[in-house]
PDB file of C-alpha atoms and ligand atoms in Angstrom:
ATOM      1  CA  UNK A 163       0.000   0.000   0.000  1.00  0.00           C
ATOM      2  CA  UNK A 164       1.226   3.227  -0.653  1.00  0.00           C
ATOM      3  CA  UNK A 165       1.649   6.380   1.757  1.00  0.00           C
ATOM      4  CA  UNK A 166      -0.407   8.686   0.746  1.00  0.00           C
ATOM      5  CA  UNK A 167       1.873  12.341   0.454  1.00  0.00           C
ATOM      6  CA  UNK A 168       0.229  15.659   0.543  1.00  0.00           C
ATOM      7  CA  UNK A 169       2.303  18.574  -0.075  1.00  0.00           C
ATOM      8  CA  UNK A 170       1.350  22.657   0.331  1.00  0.00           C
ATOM      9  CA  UNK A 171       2.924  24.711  -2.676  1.00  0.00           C
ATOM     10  CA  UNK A 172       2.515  28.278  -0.799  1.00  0.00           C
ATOM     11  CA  UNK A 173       3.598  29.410  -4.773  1.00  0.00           C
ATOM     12  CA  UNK A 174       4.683  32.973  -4.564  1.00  0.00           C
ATOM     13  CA  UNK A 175       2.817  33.897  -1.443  1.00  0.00           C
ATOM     14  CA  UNK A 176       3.666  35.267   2.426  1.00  0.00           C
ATOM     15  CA  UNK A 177       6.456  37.176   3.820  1.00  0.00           C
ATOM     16  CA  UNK A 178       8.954  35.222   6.178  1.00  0.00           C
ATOM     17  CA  UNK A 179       6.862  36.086   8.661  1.00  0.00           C
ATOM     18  CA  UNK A 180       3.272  35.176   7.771  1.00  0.00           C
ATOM     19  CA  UNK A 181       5.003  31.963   6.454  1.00  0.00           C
ATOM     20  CA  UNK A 182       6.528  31.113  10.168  1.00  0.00           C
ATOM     21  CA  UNK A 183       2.976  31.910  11.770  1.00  0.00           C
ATOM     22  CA  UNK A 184       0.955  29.342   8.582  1.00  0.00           C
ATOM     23  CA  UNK A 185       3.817  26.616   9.294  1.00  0.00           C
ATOM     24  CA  UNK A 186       3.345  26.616  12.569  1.00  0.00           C
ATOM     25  CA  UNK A 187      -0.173  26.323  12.804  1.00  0.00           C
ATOM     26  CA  UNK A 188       0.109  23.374  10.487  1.00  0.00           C
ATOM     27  CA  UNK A 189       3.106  22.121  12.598  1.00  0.00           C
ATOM     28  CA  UNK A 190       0.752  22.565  15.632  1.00  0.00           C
ATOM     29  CA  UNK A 191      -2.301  20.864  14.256  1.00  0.00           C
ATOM     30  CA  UNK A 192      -0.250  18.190  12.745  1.00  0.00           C
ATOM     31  CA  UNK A 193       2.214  17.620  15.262  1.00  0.00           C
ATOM     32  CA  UNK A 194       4.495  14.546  14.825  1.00  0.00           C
ATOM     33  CA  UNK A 195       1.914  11.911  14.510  1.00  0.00           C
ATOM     34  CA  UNK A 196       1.689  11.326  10.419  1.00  0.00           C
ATOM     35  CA  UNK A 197       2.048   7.779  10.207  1.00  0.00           C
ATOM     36  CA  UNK A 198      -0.297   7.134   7.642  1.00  0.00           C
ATOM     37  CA  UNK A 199       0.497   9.990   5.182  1.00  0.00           C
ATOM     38  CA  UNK A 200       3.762  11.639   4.160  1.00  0.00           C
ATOM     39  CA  UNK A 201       3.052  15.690   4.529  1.00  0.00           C
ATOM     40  CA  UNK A 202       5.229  18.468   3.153  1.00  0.00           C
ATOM     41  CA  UNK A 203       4.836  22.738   2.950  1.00  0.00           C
ATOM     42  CA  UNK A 204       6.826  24.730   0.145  1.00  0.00           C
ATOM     43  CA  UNK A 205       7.207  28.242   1.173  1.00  0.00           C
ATOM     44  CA  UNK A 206       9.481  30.718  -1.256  1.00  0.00           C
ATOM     45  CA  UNK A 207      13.160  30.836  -1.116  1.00  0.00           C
ATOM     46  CA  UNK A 208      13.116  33.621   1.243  1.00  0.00           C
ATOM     47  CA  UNK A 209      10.876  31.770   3.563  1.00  0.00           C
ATOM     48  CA  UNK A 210      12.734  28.034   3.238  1.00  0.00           C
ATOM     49  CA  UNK A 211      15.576  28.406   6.167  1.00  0.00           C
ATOM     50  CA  UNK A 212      12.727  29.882   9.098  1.00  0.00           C
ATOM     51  CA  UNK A 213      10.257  27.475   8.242  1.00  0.00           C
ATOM     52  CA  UNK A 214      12.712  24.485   8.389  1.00  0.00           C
ATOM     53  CA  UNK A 215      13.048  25.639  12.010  1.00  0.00           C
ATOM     54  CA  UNK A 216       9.614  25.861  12.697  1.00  0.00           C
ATOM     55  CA  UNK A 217       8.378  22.070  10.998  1.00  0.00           C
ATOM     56  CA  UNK A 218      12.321  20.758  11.897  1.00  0.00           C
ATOM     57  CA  UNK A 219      10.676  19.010  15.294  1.00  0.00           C
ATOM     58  CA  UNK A 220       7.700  17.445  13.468  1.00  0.00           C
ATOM     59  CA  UNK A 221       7.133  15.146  10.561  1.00  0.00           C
ATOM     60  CA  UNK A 222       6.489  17.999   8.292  1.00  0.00           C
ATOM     61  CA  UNK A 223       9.126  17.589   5.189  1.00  0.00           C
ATOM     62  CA  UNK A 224      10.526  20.952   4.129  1.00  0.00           C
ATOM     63  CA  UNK A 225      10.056  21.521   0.198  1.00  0.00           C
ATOM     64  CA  UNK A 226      11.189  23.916  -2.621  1.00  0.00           C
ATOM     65  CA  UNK A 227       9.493  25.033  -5.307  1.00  0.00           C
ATOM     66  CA  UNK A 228      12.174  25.105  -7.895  1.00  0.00           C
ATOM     67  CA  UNK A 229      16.447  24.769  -8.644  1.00  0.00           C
ATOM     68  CA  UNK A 230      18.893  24.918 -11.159  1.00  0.00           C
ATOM     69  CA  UNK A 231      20.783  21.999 -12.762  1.00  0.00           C
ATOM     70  CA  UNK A 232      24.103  23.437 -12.328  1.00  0.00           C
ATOM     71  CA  UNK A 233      26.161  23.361  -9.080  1.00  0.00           C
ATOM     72  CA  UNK A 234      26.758  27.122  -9.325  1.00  0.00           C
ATOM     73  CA  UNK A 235      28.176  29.988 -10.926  1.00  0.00           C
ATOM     74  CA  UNK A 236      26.587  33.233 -13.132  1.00  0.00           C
ATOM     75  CA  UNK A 237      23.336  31.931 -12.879  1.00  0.00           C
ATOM     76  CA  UNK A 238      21.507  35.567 -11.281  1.00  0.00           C
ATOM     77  CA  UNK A 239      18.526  35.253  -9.667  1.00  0.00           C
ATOM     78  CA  UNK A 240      18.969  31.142  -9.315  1.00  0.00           C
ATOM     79  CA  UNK A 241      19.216  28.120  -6.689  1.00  0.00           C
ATOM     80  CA  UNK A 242      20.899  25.327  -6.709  1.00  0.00           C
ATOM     81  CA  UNK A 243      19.921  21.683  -5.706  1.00  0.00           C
ATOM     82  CA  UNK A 244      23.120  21.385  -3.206  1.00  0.00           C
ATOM     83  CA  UNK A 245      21.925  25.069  -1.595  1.00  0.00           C
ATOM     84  CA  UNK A 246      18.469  23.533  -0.605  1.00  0.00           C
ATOM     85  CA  UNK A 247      19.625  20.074   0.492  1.00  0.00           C
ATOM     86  CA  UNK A 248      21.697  22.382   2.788  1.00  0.00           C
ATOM     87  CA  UNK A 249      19.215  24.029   4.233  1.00  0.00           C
ATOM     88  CA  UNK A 250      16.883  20.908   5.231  1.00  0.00           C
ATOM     89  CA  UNK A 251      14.857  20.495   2.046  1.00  0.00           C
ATOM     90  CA  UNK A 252      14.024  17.003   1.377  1.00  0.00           C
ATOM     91  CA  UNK A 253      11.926  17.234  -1.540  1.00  0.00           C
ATOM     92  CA  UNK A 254      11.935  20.020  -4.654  1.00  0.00           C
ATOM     93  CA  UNK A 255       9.431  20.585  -6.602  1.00  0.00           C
ATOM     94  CA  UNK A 256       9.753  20.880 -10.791  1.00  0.00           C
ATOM     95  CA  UNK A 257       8.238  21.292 -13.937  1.00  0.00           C
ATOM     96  CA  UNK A 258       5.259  23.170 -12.005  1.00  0.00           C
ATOM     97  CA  UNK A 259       3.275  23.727 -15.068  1.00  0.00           C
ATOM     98  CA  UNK A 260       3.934  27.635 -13.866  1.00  0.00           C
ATOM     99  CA  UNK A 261       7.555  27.351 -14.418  1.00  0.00           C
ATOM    100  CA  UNK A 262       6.611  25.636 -18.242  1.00  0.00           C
ATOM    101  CA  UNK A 263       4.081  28.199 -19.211  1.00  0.00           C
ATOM    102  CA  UNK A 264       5.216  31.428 -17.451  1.00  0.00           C
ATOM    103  CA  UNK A 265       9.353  31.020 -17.333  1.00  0.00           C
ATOM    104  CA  UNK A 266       9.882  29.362 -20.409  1.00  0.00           C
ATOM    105  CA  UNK A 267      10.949  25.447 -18.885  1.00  0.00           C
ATOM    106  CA  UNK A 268      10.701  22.344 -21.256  1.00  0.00           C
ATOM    107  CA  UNK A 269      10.706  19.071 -20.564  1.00  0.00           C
ATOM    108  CA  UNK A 270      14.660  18.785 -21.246  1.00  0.00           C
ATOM    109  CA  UNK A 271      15.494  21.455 -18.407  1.00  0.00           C
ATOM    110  CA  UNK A 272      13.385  19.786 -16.451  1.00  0.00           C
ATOM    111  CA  UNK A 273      14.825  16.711 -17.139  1.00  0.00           C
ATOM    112  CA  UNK A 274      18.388  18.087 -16.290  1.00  0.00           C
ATOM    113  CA  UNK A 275      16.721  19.463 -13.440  1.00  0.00           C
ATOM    114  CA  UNK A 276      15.293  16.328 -11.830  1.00  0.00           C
ATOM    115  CA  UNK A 277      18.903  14.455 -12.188  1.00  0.00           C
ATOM    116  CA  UNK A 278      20.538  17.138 -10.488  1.00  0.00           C
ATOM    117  CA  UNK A 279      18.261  17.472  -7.581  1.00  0.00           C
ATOM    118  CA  UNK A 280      18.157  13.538  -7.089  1.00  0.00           C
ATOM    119  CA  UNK A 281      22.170  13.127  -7.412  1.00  0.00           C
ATOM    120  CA  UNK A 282      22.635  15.781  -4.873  1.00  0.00           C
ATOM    121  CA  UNK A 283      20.183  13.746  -2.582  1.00  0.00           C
ATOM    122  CA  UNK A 284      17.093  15.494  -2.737  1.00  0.00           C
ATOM    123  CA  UNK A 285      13.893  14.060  -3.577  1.00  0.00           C
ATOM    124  CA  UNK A 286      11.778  15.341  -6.503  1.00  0.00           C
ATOM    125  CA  UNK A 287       8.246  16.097  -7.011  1.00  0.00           C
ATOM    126  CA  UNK A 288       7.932  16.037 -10.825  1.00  0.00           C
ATOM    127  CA  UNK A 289       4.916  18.065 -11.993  1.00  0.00           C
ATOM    128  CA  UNK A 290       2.858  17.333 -15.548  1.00  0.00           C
ATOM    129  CA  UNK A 291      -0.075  17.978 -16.759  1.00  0.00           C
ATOM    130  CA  UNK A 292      -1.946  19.403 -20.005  1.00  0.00           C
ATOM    131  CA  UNK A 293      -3.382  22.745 -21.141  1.00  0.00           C
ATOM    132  CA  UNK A 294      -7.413  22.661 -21.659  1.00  0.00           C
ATOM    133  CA  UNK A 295      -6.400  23.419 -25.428  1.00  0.00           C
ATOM    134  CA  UNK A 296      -4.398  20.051 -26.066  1.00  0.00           C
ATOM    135  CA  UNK A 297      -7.438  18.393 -23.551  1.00  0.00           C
ATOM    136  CA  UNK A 298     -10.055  19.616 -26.029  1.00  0.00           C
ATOM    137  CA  UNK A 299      -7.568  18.653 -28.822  1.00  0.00           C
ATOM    138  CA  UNK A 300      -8.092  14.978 -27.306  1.00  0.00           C
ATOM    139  CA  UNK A 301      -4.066  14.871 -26.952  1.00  0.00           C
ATOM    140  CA  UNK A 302      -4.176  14.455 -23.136  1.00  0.00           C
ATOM    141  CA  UNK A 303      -2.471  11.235 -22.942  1.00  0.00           C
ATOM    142  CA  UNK A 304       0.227  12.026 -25.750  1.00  0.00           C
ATOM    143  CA  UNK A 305       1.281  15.078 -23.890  1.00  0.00           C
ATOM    144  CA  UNK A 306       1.361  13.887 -20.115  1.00  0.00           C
ATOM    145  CA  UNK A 307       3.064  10.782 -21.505  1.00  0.00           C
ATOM    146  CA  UNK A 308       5.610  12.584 -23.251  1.00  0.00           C
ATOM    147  CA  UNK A 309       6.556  14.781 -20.031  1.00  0.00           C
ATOM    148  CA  UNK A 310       6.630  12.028 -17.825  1.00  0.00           C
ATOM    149  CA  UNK A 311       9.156   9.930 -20.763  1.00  0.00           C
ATOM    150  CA  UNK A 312      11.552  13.080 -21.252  1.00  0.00           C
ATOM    151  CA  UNK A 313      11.237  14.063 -17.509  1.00  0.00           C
ATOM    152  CA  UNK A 314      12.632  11.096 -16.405  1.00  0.00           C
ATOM    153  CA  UNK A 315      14.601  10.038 -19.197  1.00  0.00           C
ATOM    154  CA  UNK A 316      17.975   8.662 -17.755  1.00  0.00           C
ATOM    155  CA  UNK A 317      16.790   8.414 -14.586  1.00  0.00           C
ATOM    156  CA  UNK A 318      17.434   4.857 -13.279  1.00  0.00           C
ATOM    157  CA  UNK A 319      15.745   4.721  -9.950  1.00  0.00           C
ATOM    158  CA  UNK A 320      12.095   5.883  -8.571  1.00  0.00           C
ATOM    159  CA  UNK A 321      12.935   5.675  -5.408  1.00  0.00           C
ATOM    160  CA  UNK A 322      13.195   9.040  -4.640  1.00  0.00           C
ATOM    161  CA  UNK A 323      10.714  10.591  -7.540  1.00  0.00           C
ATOM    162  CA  UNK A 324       7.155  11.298  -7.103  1.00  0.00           C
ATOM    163  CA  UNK A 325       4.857  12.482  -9.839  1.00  0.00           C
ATOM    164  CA  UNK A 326       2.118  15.021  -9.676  1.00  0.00           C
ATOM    165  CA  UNK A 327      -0.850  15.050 -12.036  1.00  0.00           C
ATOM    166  CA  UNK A 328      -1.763  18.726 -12.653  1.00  0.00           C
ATOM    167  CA  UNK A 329      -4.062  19.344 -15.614  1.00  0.00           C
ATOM    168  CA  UNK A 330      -3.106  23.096 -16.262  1.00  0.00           C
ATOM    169  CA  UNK A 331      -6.978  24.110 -17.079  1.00  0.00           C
ATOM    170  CA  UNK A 332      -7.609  22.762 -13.105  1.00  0.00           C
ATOM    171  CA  UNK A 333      -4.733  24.726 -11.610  1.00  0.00           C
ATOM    172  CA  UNK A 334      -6.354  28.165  -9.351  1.00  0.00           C
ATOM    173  CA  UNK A 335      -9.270  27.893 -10.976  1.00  0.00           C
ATOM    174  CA  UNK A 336     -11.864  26.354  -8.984  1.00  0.00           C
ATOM    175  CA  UNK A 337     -12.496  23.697 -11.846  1.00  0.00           C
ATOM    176  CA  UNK A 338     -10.928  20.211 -10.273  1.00  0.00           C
ATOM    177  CA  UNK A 339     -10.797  17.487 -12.245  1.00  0.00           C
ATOM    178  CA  UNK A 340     -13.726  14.773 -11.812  1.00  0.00           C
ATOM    179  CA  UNK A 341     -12.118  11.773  -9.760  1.00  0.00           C
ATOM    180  CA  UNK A 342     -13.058   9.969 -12.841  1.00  0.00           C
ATOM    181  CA  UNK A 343     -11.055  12.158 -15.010  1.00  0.00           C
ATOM    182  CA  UNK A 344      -7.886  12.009 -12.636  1.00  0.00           C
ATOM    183  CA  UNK A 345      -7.742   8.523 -12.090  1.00  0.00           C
ATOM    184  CA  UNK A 346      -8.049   8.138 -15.603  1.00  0.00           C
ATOM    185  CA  UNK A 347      -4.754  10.027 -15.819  1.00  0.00           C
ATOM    186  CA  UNK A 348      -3.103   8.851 -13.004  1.00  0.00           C
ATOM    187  CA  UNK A 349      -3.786   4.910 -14.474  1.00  0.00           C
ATOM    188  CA  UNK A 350      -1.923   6.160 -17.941  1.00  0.00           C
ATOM    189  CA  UNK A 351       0.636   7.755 -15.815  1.00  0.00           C
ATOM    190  CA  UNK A 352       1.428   4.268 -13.876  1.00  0.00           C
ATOM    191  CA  UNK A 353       1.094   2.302 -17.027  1.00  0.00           C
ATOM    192  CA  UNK A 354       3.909   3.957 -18.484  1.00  0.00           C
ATOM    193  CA  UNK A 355       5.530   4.019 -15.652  1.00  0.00           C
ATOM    194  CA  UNK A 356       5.113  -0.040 -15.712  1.00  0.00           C
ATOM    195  CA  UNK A 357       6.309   0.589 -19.490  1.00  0.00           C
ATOM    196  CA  UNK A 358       9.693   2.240 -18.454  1.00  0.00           C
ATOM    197  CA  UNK A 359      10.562   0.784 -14.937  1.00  0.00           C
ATOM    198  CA  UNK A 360       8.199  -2.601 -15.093  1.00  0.00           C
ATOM    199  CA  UNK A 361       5.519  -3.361 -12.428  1.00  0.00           C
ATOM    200  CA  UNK A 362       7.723  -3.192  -8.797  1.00  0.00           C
ATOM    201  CA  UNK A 363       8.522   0.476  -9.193  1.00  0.00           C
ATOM    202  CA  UNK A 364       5.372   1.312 -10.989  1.00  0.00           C
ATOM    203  CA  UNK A 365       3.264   0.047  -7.950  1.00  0.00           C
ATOM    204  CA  UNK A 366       5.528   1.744  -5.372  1.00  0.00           C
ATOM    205  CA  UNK A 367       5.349   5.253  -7.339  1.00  0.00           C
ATOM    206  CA  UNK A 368       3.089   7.350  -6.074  1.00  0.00           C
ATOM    207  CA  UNK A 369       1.228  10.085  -8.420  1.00  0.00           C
ATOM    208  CA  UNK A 370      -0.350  12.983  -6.282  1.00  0.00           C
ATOM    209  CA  UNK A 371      -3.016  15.311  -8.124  1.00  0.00           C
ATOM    210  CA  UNK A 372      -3.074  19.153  -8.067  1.00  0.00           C
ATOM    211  CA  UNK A 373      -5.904  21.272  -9.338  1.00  0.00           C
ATOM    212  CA  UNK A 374      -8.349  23.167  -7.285  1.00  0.00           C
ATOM    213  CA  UNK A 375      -8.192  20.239  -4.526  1.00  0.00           C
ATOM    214  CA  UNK A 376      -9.972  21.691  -1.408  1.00  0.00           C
ATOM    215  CA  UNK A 377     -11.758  20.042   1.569  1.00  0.00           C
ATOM    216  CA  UNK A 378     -14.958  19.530  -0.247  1.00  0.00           C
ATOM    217  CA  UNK A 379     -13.908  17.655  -2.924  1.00  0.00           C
ATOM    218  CA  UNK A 380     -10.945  16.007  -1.037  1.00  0.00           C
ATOM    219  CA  UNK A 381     -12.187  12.631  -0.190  1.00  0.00           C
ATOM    220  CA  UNK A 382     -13.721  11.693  -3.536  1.00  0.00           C
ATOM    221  CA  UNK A 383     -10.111  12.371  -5.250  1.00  0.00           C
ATOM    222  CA  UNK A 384      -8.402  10.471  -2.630  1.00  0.00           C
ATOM    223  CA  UNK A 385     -10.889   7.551  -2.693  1.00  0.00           C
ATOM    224  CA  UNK A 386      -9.413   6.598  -6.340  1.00  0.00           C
ATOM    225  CA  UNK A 387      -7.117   4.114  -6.064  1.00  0.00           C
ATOM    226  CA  UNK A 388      -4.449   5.437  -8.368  1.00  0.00           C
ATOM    227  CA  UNK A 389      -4.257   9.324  -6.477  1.00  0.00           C
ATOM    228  CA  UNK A 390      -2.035   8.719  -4.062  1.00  0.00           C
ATOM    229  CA  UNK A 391      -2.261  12.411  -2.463  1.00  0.00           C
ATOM    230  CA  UNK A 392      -2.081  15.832  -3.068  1.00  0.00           C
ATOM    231  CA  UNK A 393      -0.122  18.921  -4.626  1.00  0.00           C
ATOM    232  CA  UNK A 394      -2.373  22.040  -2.977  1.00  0.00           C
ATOM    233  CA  UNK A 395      -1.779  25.563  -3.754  1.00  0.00           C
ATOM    234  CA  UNK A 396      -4.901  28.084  -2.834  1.00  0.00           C
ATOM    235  CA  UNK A 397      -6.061  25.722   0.045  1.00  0.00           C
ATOM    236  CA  UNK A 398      -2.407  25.166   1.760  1.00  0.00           C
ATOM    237  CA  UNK A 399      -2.444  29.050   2.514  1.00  0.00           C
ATOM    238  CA  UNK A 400      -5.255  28.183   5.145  1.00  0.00           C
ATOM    239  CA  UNK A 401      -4.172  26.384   7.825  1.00  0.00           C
ATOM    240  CA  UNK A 402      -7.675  25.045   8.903  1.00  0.00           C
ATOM    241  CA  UNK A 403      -7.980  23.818   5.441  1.00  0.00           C
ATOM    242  CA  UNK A 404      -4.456  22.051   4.819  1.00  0.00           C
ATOM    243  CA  UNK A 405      -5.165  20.306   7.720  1.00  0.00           C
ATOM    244  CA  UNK A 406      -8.499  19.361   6.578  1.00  0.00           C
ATOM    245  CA  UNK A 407      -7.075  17.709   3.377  1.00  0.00           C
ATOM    246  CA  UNK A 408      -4.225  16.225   5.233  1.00  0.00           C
ATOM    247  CA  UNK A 409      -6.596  14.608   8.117  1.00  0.00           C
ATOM    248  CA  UNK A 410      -8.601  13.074   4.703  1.00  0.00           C
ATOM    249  CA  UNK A 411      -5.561  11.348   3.471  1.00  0.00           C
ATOM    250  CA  UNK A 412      -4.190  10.346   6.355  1.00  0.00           C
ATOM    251  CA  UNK A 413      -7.328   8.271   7.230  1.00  0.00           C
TER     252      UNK A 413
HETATM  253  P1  LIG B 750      -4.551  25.261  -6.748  1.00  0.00           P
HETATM  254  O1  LIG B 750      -4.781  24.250  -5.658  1.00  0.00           O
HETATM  255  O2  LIG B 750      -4.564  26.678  -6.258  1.00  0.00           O
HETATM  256  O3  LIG B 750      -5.443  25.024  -7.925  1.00  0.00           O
HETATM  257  O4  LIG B 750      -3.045  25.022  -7.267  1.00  0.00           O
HETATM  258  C1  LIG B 750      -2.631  23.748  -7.592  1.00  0.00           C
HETATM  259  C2  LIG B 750      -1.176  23.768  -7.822  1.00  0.00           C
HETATM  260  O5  LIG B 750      -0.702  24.349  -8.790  1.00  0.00           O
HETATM  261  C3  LIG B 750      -0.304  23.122  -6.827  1.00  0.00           C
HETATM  262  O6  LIG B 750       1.002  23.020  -7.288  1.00  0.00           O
END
């Protein structure tokens, strides 16, 4: 069985300090006792180091939004992989279909991206996901496919990779994906999965969705058995209603 992981992408919102007082009243509802569920909050850069100290005494995984594939060097405005595993991140997210549409990433940077972060030791949240044009061009499949093939291409081992299912059109819009239509995607996405890595790592993988996922519509998403969790964005700037989606998967 797999443990379900819900993560809060806080995106570019709250100041260092309204992002100590949101972690820790997560950190205080949550406390230490996930052991069902696998929860993480990803605050801005600016934000990453306090928070860490806030969540550092609970199960709470610190998470990043973004990195570079290089190491370092004249890369302004930039972080690298090896500057957020030394700060406490465990997991980084990339390929937020925000970083594809709005800061010009493909599927080969994030590729380079998702080798660096897991060779420096840092677990990966690899987002994909289609636009509602290439959804009402019935090329779904092709495209989520295709970003999950390059994303990963040369990468050997799952262990550390998770994938999120955002379809773009679903994504701070109040329009969430039916459970039917996510698990439909989330089935594709483990089949090739099964294609690439064969069944082991393809059952162990766990896809989260992201789109519009509040508390309402939390438990019929999380019912499916192929949605292993959640990505959240508006909801994870409410306390009362991260831990509302959290408390559903971790049940
Ligand atoms: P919303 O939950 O605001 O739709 O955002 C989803 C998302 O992009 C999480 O990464």
């Amino acid at each position: 069985m797999r443990k379900k992981i819900v993560v809060g992408n806080w995106k570019m919102n709250k100041t260092v300090e309204e992002a100590v007082e949101l972690s820790t009243a997560v950190a205080e509802h949550l406390g230490d006792g996930l052991v069902n569920c696998e929860v993480g909050i990803a605050p801005a850069f600016p934000a990453l180091e306090a928070v860490g100290k806030v969540v550092e005494w609970s199960d709470i995984r610190l998470v990043a939004q973004n990195c570079h594939y290089e190491d370092d060097g004249a890369y302004t405005g930039e972080v690298s992989a090896r500057m957020l595993e030394s700060i406490g991140c465990t997991y980084v997210i990339l390929g937020h279909s925000e970083r594809r549409q709005l800061f010009g990433e493909t599927s080969a940077t994030v590729n380079l991206k998702v080798k660096k972060a897991l060779g420096e030791g840092l677990r990966v949240i690899m987002c994909v996901g289609e636009t509602l044009d290439e959804r009402e061009k019935g090329i779904t499949t092709e495209v989520v496919t295709g970003q999950v093939r390059s994303g990963l291409d040369g990468v050997s081992d799952l262990v550390s990779v998770v994938i999120a299912y955002e379809p773009v059109w679903a994504i701070g819009t109040g329009k969430t994906a039916t459970p039917e239509q996510a698990e439909e995607m989330h089935a594709t996405i483990r089949d090739t999965i099964r294609e690439m890595y064969g069944d082991l790592p393809a059952e162990h993988l766990r896809i989260q969705y992201g789109g519009s996922v509040k508390p309402s519509n939390v438990a019929e998403l999380f019912a499916k058995p192929n949605i292993d969790g959640g990505l959240i964005g508006g909801a994870s700037l409410k306390a009362d209603d991260f831990v509302a989606i959290v408390r559903a998967a971790c049940c």
